[in-house]
C-alpha cells in the first residue's frame, strides 16, 4: 500500500504542513515507524511538536 503522510506543526489553533511524503508500507504500523524516522530528521522537530497524519 501507498500512504500519504503529512507532517505538521500547530500554530495557535491551526496546523501547518512542514513536510509530506508518500510511504510504501504493508500496514499502518509499518508506515508509522517510517514516518517517525522521517520526523526525527526534520529540523522543525527540534523546536516544535511535529504531528503525523497518515492517509491511505
Short mmCIF file of C-alpha atoms in Angstrom, two decimals:
data_model
loop_
_atom_site.label_atom_id
_atom_site.label_comp_id
_atom_site.label_asym_id
_atom_site.label_seq_id
_atom_site.Cartn_x
_atom_site.Cartn_y
_atom_site.Cartn_z
CA UNK A 1 0.00 0.00 0.00
CA UNK A 2 1.00 3.59 -0.51
CA UNK A 3 0.29 6.03 2.30
CA UNK A 4 0.26 9.80 2.10
CA UNK A 5 1.81 11.26 5.24
CA UNK A 6 1.57 14.87 6.33
CA UNK A 7 3.95 16.26 8.95
CA UNK A 8 2.51 19.39 10.57
CA UNK A 9 3.15 21.79 13.39
CA UNK A 10 0.41 23.53 15.35
CA UNK A 11 0.48 27.31 15.41
CA UNK A 12 -2.24 28.74 17.63
CA UNK A 13 -5.24 26.58 16.66
CA UNK A 14 -4.14 25.79 13.09
CA UNK A 15 -1.96 23.05 11.67
CA UNK A 16 0.68 23.92 9.07
CA UNK A 17 2.38 21.32 6.89
CA UNK A 18 6.18 21.38 7.14
CA UNK A 19 6.81 18.18 5.14
CA UNK A 20 4.86 15.46 3.34
CA UNK A 21 5.80 12.10 1.90
CA UNK A 22 4.41 9.04 0.16
CA UNK A 23 5.44 5.98 2.15
CA UNK A 24 5.09 2.45 0.75
CA UNK A 25 4.27 0.01 3.57
CA UNK A 26 2.36 -3.21 4.20
CA UNK A 27 0.47 -1.80 7.20
CA UNK A 28 -0.30 1.41 9.03
CA UNK A 29 2.04 0.30 11.83
CA UNK A 30 4.91 -0.09 9.39
CA UNK A 31 4.11 3.29 7.84
CA UNK A 32 4.04 4.89 11.30
CA UNK A 33 7.54 3.56 12.06
CA UNK A 34 8.95 5.01 8.84
CA UNK A 35 7.13 8.29 9.49
CA UNK A 36 8.66 8.52 12.98
CA UNK A 37 12.14 8.11 11.48
CA UNK A 38 11.41 10.89 8.97
CA UNK A 39 10.01 13.10 11.75
CA UNK A 40 13.23 12.79 13.76
CA UNK A 41 15.24 14.05 10.77
CA UNK A 42 13.12 17.20 10.31
CA UNK A 43 14.70 20.41 11.61
CA UNK A 44 11.26 21.53 12.86
CA UNK A 45 11.09 18.60 15.27
CA UNK A 46 13.86 20.19 17.34
CA UNK A 47 11.79 23.34 18.01
CA UNK A 48 8.16 22.20 17.66
CA UNK A 49 6.00 19.19 18.28
CA UNK A 50 5.50 17.72 14.80
CA UNK A 51 2.23 15.86 14.33
CA UNK A 52 1.95 12.96 11.89
CA UNK A 53 -1.23 12.48 9.84
CA UNK A 54 -1.47 9.28 7.78
CA UNK A 55 -3.92 8.78 4.92
CA UNK A 56 -4.38 5.69 2.86
#
